[in-house]
Amino acid sequence: MTWQIEQNWDAGYDNIALLQSLISRKKLLLFKTTSKLFSEETVVEEHRILISKFTHQLFLSIGKPFEKTTELERQILASFSFGAIHAQCFLNQLPALEIHKLAIFSLTAEFKYTPQQAKDFVEHLIQVASDKELHPTTHAIIHRGIDGHRQFINSDYVNLSNNINGILTLICP
């Protein structure tokens, strides 16, 4: 499978620094769980549910069900969702392995990729998230997904819709 996202758009955001700043100032905290109150399985399930709801909201935001999306649209939505997954794990101080697990879950359950396709795509997204020069457009989409996570958590669905639709309008024919 070839990842088709065009390299013609860049948001230029540094959202990780913003998230770190908000966390350090205790201005942003989604939910904290402790092993004393919740089993690891319960915590993982909470994150899966949140990411599934986020993905569902994305499809509502673009006004079409999964079945009517193109492969390019799915790749953009999945990259955007990866940013949200990264934000979710970062804000809840989950290990990097959880980003990987949640991303594979999302790509298989929500975007209907095979396990191998999901694994390959997640590896690609991890590399791109770490190196802007590797694929600037996908890197920017991931960072817009971090913003999308904040918009979703704050129930700011209008701006979430504007965020994802703005990306799709720029990239998709």
Coordinates of N, CA and C in Angstrom, one line a residue:
M1 N 0.8 -1.2 0.0 CA 0.0 0.0 0.0 C 0.9 1.2 0.0
T2 N 0.5 2.2 -0.8 CA 1.3 3.5 -0.9 C 0.5 4.5 -0.1
W3 N 1.1 5.3 0.7 CA 0.5 6.4 1.4 C 0.4 7.6 0.5
Q4 N -0.8 8.1 0.2 CA -1.0 9.0 -0.9 C -1.0 10.5 -0.5
I5 N -0.9 10.8 0.7 CA -1.1 12.2 1.1 C -0.1 13.1 0.4
E6 N -0.6 14.1 -0.3 CA 0.3 15.1 -1.0 C 1.1 15.9 -0.1
Q7 N 2.3 16.3 -0.5 CA 3.2 17.1 0.3 C 3.0 18.6 -0.2
N8 N 1.8 19.1 -0.1 CA 1.6 20.5 -0.6 C 1.0 21.4 0.5
W9 N 1.1 21.0 1.8 CA 0.4 21.8 2.8 C 1.2 21.6 4.1
D10 N 1.3 22.7 4.9 CA 2.0 22.6 6.1 C 1.4 23.6 7.1
A11 N 1.1 23.2 8.3 CA 0.4 24.1 9.3 C 1.5 24.8 10.1
G12 N 2.7 24.2 10.3 CA 3.7 24.9 11.1 C 3.4 25.0 12.6
Y13 N 2.7 24.1 13.2 CA 2.3 24.2 14.6 C 3.4 23.5 15.5
D14 N 3.5 23.9 16.7 CA 4.3 23.2 17.7 C 3.4 22.9 18.8
N15 N 2.5 22.0 18.6 CA 1.4 21.6 19.6 C 1.9 20.8 20.8
I16 N 3.0 20.1 20.6 CA 3.5 19.3 21.7 C 4.0 20.3 22.8
A17 N 4.7 21.3 22.4 CA 5.2 22.3 23.4 C 4.0 22.9 24.1
L18 N 2.9 23.2 23.3 CA 1.7 23.8 23.9 C 1.1 22.9 24.9
L19 N 1.0 21.6 24.5 CA 0.4 20.6 25.5 C 1.3 20.5 26.7
Q20 N 2.6 20.5 26.6 CA 3.5 20.4 27.7 C 3.3 21.6 28.6
S21 N 3.2 22.8 28.0 CA 3.0 24.0 28.8 C 1.7 24.0 29.6
L22 N 0.6 23.5 28.9 CA -0.7 23.5 29.6 C -0.7 22.5 30.7
I23 N 0.0 21.3 30.5 CA 0.0 20.3 31.5 C 0.8 20.8 32.7
S24 N 2.0 21.4 32.4 CA 2.9 21.9 33.5 C 2.2 23.0 34.4
R25 N 1.3 23.8 33.7 CA 0.6 24.8 34.4 C -0.8 24.3 35.0
K26 N -1.0 23.0 34.8 CA -2.2 22.3 35.3 C -3.5 23.0 34.7
K27 N -3.4 23.5 33.5 CA -4.5 24.1 32.8 C -5.3 23.0 32.0
L28 N -4.7 21.9 31.8 CA -5.3 20.9 30.9 C -5.0 19.5 31.5
L29 N -6.1 18.8 31.9 CA -6.0 17.5 32.4 C -7.3 16.8 32.0
L30 N -7.2 15.8 31.2 CA -8.4 15.1 30.7 C -9.0 14.2 31.8
F31 N -8.3 13.2 32.1 CA -8.7 12.3 33.2 C -7.5 11.5 33.6
K32 N -7.3 11.4 34.9 CA -6.2 10.6 35.4 C -6.7 9.3 36.0
T33 N -6.0 8.3 35.7 CA -6.4 7.0 36.3 C -5.2 6.5 37.1
T34 N -5.5 5.7 38.1 CA -4.4 5.1 38.9 C -4.6 3.6 38.9
S35 N -3.5 2.8 39.0 CA -3.7 1.4 39.1 C -4.5 0.9 40.3
K36 N -4.5 1.7 41.3 CA -5.3 1.3 42.5 C -6.8 1.3 42.2
L37 N -7.2 2.2 41.3 CA -8.7 2.4 41.1 C -9.1 1.6 39.9
F38 N -8.3 1.5 38.8 CA -8.6 0.8 37.6 C -7.6 -0.2 37.2
S39 N -8.0 -1.3 36.6 CA -7.1 -2.2 36.0 C -6.5 -1.6 34.8
E40 N -5.4 -2.1 34.3 CA -4.8 -1.7 33.0 C -5.8 -1.9 31.9
E41 N -6.5 -3.0 31.9 CA -7.5 -3.3 30.9 C -8.6 -2.2 30.8
T42 N -9.0 -1.8 31.9 CA -10.1 -0.8 32.0 C -9.6 0.6 31.5
V43 N -8.3 0.9 31.8 CA -7.7 2.2 31.4 C -7.6 2.2 29.8
V44 N -7.1 1.1 29.3 CA -6.9 0.9 27.9 C -8.3 1.0 27.2
E45 N -9.3 0.4 27.8 CA -10.6 0.4 27.2 C -11.2 1.8 27.2
E46 N -10.9 2.6 28.2 CA -11.4 4.0 28.3 C -10.8 4.8 27.1
H47 N -9.6 4.6 26.9 CA -8.9 5.3 25.8 C -9.4 4.9 24.4
R48 N -9.7 3.6 24.3 CA -10.2 3.1 23.0 C -11.6 3.7 22.7
I49 N -12.4 3.7 23.8 CA -13.8 4.3 23.6 C -13.7 5.8 23.2
L50 N -12.8 6.5 23.9 CA -12.6 7.9 23.5 C -12.2 8.1 22.1
I51 N -11.2 7.3 21.7 CA -10.7 7.4 20.3 C -11.8 7.0 19.3
S52 N -12.6 6.0 19.6 CA -13.7 5.6 18.8 C -14.7 6.7 18.6
K53 N -15.0 7.4 19.7 CA -15.9 8.5 19.7 C -15.3 9.7 18.9
F54 N -14.0 9.9 19.0 CA -13.4 10.9 18.2 C -13.5 10.6 16.7
T55 N -13.2 9.4 16.4 CA -13.3 9.0 15.0 C -14.7 9.2 14.4
H56 N -15.7 8.7 15.2 CA -17.1 8.9 14.8 C -17.4 10.3 14.6
Q57 N -16.9 11.2 15.5 CA -17.2 12.7 15.3 C -16.5 13.2 14.0
L58 N -15.3 12.6 13.7 CA -14.7 13.1 12.4 C -15.6 12.8 11.2
F59 N -16.1 11.5 11.2 CA -17.0 11.2 10.0 C -18.3 12.1 10.0
L60 N -18.8 12.4 11.2 CA -19.9 13.3 11.3 C -19.5 14.7 10.7
S61 N -18.3 15.1 11.1 CA -17.8 16.4 10.7 C -17.6 16.6 9.2
I62 N -17.2 15.5 8.5 CA -17.0 15.6 7.1 C -18.3 15.3 6.3
G63 N -19.3 14.9 7.0 CA -20.6 14.7 6.4 C -20.8 13.5 5.5
K64 N -19.9 12.5 5.7 CA -20.1 11.2 5.0 C -19.6 10.0 5.8
P65 N -20.3 8.9 5.6 CA -19.9 7.7 6.4 C -18.5 7.1 5.8
F66 N -17.9 6.3 6.6 CA -16.7 5.6 6.2 C -16.8 5.0 4.8
E67 N -17.8 4.4 4.5 CA -18.0 3.6 3.2 C -18.0 4.6 2.0
K68 N -18.2 5.8 2.2 CA -18.3 6.8 1.1 C -17.0 7.6 0.9
T69 N -16.0 7.3 1.8 CA -14.7 8.0 1.8 C -13.8 7.3 0.8
T70 N -12.9 8.1 0.2 CA -11.9 7.6 -0.7 C -10.7 7.1 0.2
E71 N -9.8 6.4 -0.4 CA -8.6 6.0 0.3 C -7.8 7.2 0.8
L72 N -7.6 8.2 0.0 CA -6.9 9.4 0.4 C -7.6 10.0 1.6
E73 N -8.9 10.2 1.6 CA -9.6 10.8 2.7 C -9.4 9.9 4.0
R74 N -9.4 8.6 3.8 CA -9.2 7.8 5.0 C -7.8 7.9 5.6
Q75 N -6.8 8.1 4.7 CA -5.4 8.2 5.1 C -5.3 9.6 5.9
I76 N -5.9 10.6 5.4 CA -5.9 11.9 6.0 C -6.6 11.8 7.4
L77 N -7.8 11.2 7.4 CA -8.5 11.1 8.7 C -7.7 10.2 9.7
A78 N -7.1 9.2 9.2 CA -6.3 8.3 10.1 C -5.1 9.1 10.6
S79 N -4.4 9.9 9.8 CA -3.3 10.6 10.2 C -3.7 11.7 11.3
F80 N -4.8 12.3 11.0 CA -5.4 13.3 11.9 C -5.7 12.6 13.3
S81 N -6.3 11.4 13.2 CA -6.6 10.7 14.4 C -5.4 10.3 15.2
F82 N -4.3 9.9 14.4 CA -3.1 9.6 15.1 C -2.6 10.8 16.0
G83 N -2.8 12.0 15.5 CA -2.4 13.1 16.3 C -3.2 13.2 17.6
A84 N -4.5 12.9 17.5 CA -5.4 12.8 18.7 C -5.0 11.7 19.6
I85 N -4.6 10.6 19.1 CA -4.2 9.5 19.9 C -2.9 9.9 20.6
H86 N -2.0 10.5 19.9 CA -0.8 11.0 20.6 C -1.1 11.9 21.7
A87 N -2.0 12.9 21.5 CA -2.3 13.8 22.5 C -3.0 13.1 23.7
Q88 N -3.9 12.2 23.4 CA -4.5 11.4 24.5 C -3.5 10.7 25.4
C89 N -2.6 10.0 24.7 CA -1.6 9.3 25.5 C -0.6 10.2 26.2
F90 N -0.2 11.3 25.6 CA 0.7 12.3 26.2 C 0.0 12.9 27.4
L91 N -1.2 13.4 27.3 CA -1.9 14.1 28.4 C -2.1 13.1 29.6
N92 N -2.2 11.9 29.3 CA -2.5 10.9 30.4 C -1.2 10.1 30.8
Q93 N -0.1 10.6 30.3 CA 1.2 10.1 30.6 C 1.3 8.6 30.4
L94 N 0.7 8.1 29.3 CA 0.8 6.7 28.9 C 2.1 6.5 28.1
P95 N 2.6 5.3 28.3 CA 3.9 5.0 27.5 C 3.7 5.0 26.0
A96 N 4.8 5.1 25.3 CA 4.8 5.1 23.8 C 4.1 3.9 23.3
L97 N 4.3 2.8 23.9 CA 3.6 1.5 23.5 C 2.1 1.7 23.4
E98 N 1.5 2.5 24.3 CA 0.1 2.7 24.2 C -0.3 3.5 23.0
I99 N 0.5 4.4 22.5 CA 0.2 5.1 21.3 C 0.1 4.1 20.2
H100 N 1.1 3.3 20.1 CA 1.2 2.2 19.1 C -0.1 1.3 19.1
K101 N -0.4 0.9 20.3 CA -1.6 0.0 20.5 C -2.9 0.7 20.1
L102 N -3.1 1.9 20.6 CA -4.3 2.6 20.3 C -4.4 3.0 18.8
A103 N -3.3 3.3 18.2 CA -3.3 3.6 16.8 C -3.6 2.4 15.9
I104 N -3.0 1.3 16.3 CA -3.4 0.0 15.5 C -4.8 -0.3 15.7
F105 N -5.3 -0.2 17.0 CA -6.7 -0.4 17.2 C -7.6 0.5 16.3
S106 N -7.3 1.8 16.3 CA -8.1 2.7 15.5 C -8.0 2.4 14.0
L107 N -6.9 2.1 13.5 CA -6.7 1.8 12.1 C -7.4 0.5 11.7
T108 N -7.5 -0.5 12.6 CA -8.2 -1.7 12.2 C -9.7 -1.6 12.5
A109 N -10.0 -1.1 13.7 CA -11.5 -1.0 14.1 C -12.2 0.1 13.4
E110 N -11.6 1.3 13.2 CA -12.4 2.4 12.7 C -12.1 2.7 11.2
F111 N -10.9 2.4 10.8 CA -10.6 2.6 9.4 C -10.5 1.4 8.5
K112 N -10.8 0.2 9.1 CA -10.9 -1.1 8.4 C -9.6 -1.5 7.7
Y113 N -8.5 -1.1 8.1 CA -7.2 -1.6 7.6 C -7.0 -3.0 8.1
T114 N -6.3 -3.8 7.4 CA -5.9 -5.1 7.9 C -4.8 -4.9 9.0
P115 N -4.6 -5.9 9.9 CA -3.6 -5.7 10.9 C -2.2 -5.3 10.3
Q116 N -1.8 -6.0 9.2 CA -0.5 -5.6 8.7 C -0.5 -4.2 8.1
Q117 N -1.6 -3.8 7.4 CA -1.6 -2.5 6.9 C -1.6 -1.5 8.0
A118 N -2.3 -1.8 9.1 CA -2.3 -0.9 10.2 C -0.9 -0.7 10.8
K119 N -0.3 -1.9 11.0 CA 1.1 -1.9 11.6 C 2.0 -1.0 10.7
D120 N 2.0 -1.2 9.4 CA 2.8 -0.5 8.5 C 2.5 1.0 8.5
F121 N 1.2 1.3 8.5 CA 0.8 2.8 8.5 C 1.2 3.4 9.8
V122 N 1.0 2.7 11.0 CA 1.4 3.3 12.3 C 2.9 3.6 12.3
E123 N 3.7 2.6 11.8 CA 5.2 2.8 11.8 C 5.5 4.1 10.9
H124 N 4.8 4.2 9.8 CA 5.0 5.4 8.9 C 4.7 6.7 9.7
L125 N 3.5 6.7 10.4 CA 3.1 7.8 11.1 C 4.0 8.2 12.3
I126 N 4.6 7.2 12.9 CA 5.5 7.4 14.0 C 6.8 8.1 13.5
Q127 N 7.3 7.6 12.3 CA 8.5 8.2 11.7 C 8.2 9.6 11.3
V128 N 7.0 9.8 10.7 CA 6.7 11.2 10.2 C 6.5 12.1 11.4
A129 N 5.9 11.7 12.4 CA 5.7 12.5 13.6 C 7.0 13.0 14.2
S130 N 8.0 12.1 14.1 CA 9.3 12.4 14.7 C 10.2 13.2 13.7
D131 N 9.9 13.2 12.4 CA 10.8 13.9 11.5 C 9.9 14.7 10.4
K132 N 9.8 15.9 10.6 CA 8.9 16.8 9.8 C 9.4 16.7 8.3
E133 N 10.7 16.6 8.1 CA 11.2 16.6 6.8 C 10.9 15.4 6.0
L134 N 10.6 14.3 6.7 CA 10.3 13.0 6.0 C 9.0 13.2 5.2
H135 N 8.0 13.8 5.7 CA 6.8 14.1 5.0 C 6.0 15.2 5.6
P136 N 6.4 16.5 5.2 CA 5.8 17.7 5.9 C 4.3 17.7 5.9
T137 N 3.6 17.3 4.9 CA 2.2 17.4 4.9 C 1.6 16.4 5.9
T138 N 2.0 15.2 6.0 CA 1.5 14.3 7.0 C 1.8 14.7 8.4
H139 N 3.0 15.3 8.5 CA 3.5 15.8 9.8 C 2.5 16.9 10.3
A140 N 2.2 17.8 9.4 CA 1.2 18.9 9.7 C -0.2 18.4 10.0
I141 N -0.6 17.3 9.3 CA -1.9 16.8 9.6 C -2.0 16.1 11.0
I142 N -0.9 15.4 11.4 CA -0.8 14.8 12.7 C -0.9 15.9 13.7
H143 N -0.2 17.0 13.5 CA -0.3 18.1 14.5 C -1.6 18.8 14.5
R144 N -2.3 18.9 13.4 CA -3.7 19.4 13.4 C -4.6 18.5 14.2
G145 N -4.3 17.2 14.1 CA -5.0 16.2 14.9 C -4.9 16.4 16.4
I146 N -3.7 16.9 16.8 CA -3.5 17.2 18.2 C -4.4 18.4 18.6
D147 N -4.6 19.4 17.7 CA -5.5 20.4 18.0 C -7.0 19.9 18.0
G148 N -7.2 18.9 17.1 CA -8.5 18.3 17.0 C -8.9 17.6 18.2
H149 N -7.9 17.0 18.9 CA -8.2 16.3 20.2 C -8.7 17.3 21.2
R150 N -8.0 18.5 21.3 CA -8.4 19.5 22.2 C -9.8 20.0 21.9
Q151 N -10.1 20.2 20.6 CA -11.4 20.6 20.2 C -12.5 19.6 20.6
F152 N -12.2 18.3 20.4 CA -13.1 17.3 20.7 C -13.4 17.2 22.2
I153 N -12.3 17.2 23.0 CA -12.5 17.2 24.4 C -13.3 18.3 25.0
N154 N -13.1 19.5 24.3 CA -13.9 20.7 24.7 C -15.2 20.8 24.1
S155 N -15.6 19.8 23.4 CA -16.9 19.7 22.6 C -17.0 20.9 21.7
D156 N -15.9 21.3 21.1 CA -15.9 22.4 20.1 C -16.0 21.8 18.7
Y157 N -17.1 21.2 18.4 CA -17.3 20.4 17.2 C -17.3 21.3 16.0
V158 N -17.7 22.6 16.1 CA -17.7 23.5 14.9 C -16.2 23.7 14.5
N159 N -15.3 24.0 15.4 CA -13.9 24.2 15.0 C -13.2 22.8 14.7
L160 N -13.7 21.7 15.3 CA -13.1 20.4 14.9 C -13.5 20.2 13.4
S161 N -14.8 20.5 13.1 CA -15.2 20.3 11.7 C -14.5 21.2 10.7
N162 N -14.3 22.4 11.1 CA -13.5 23.4 10.3 C -12.1 22.9 10.1
N163 N -11.5 22.4 11.2 CA -10.1 21.9 11.2 C -10.0 20.8 10.1
I164 N -10.7 19.7 10.3 CA -10.6 18.5 9.4 C -11.0 18.9 8.0
N165 N -12.1 19.6 7.8 CA -12.6 19.9 6.5 C -11.6 20.9 5.7
G166 N -11.0 21.7 6.5 CA -10.0 22.6 5.9 C -8.8 21.8 5.3
I167 N -8.4 20.8 6.0 CA -7.3 19.9 5.5 C -7.8 19.2 4.2
L168 N -9.0 18.6 4.3 CA -9.5 17.8 3.2 C -9.7 18.7 1.9
T169 N -10.2 19.9 2.1 CA -10.4 20.9 1.0 C -9.1 21.2 0.3
L170 N -8.0 21.3 1.1 CA -6.7 21.7 0.6 C -6.1 20.5 -0.2
I171 N -6.3 19.3 0.3 CA -5.5 18.1 -0.3 C -6.3 17.3 -1.3
C172 N -7.6 17.1 -1.0 CA -8.4 16.2 -1.9 C -8.9 17.0 -3.1
P173 N -8.9 16.3 -4.2 CA -9.5 17.0 -5.4 C -11.0 17.2 -5.4

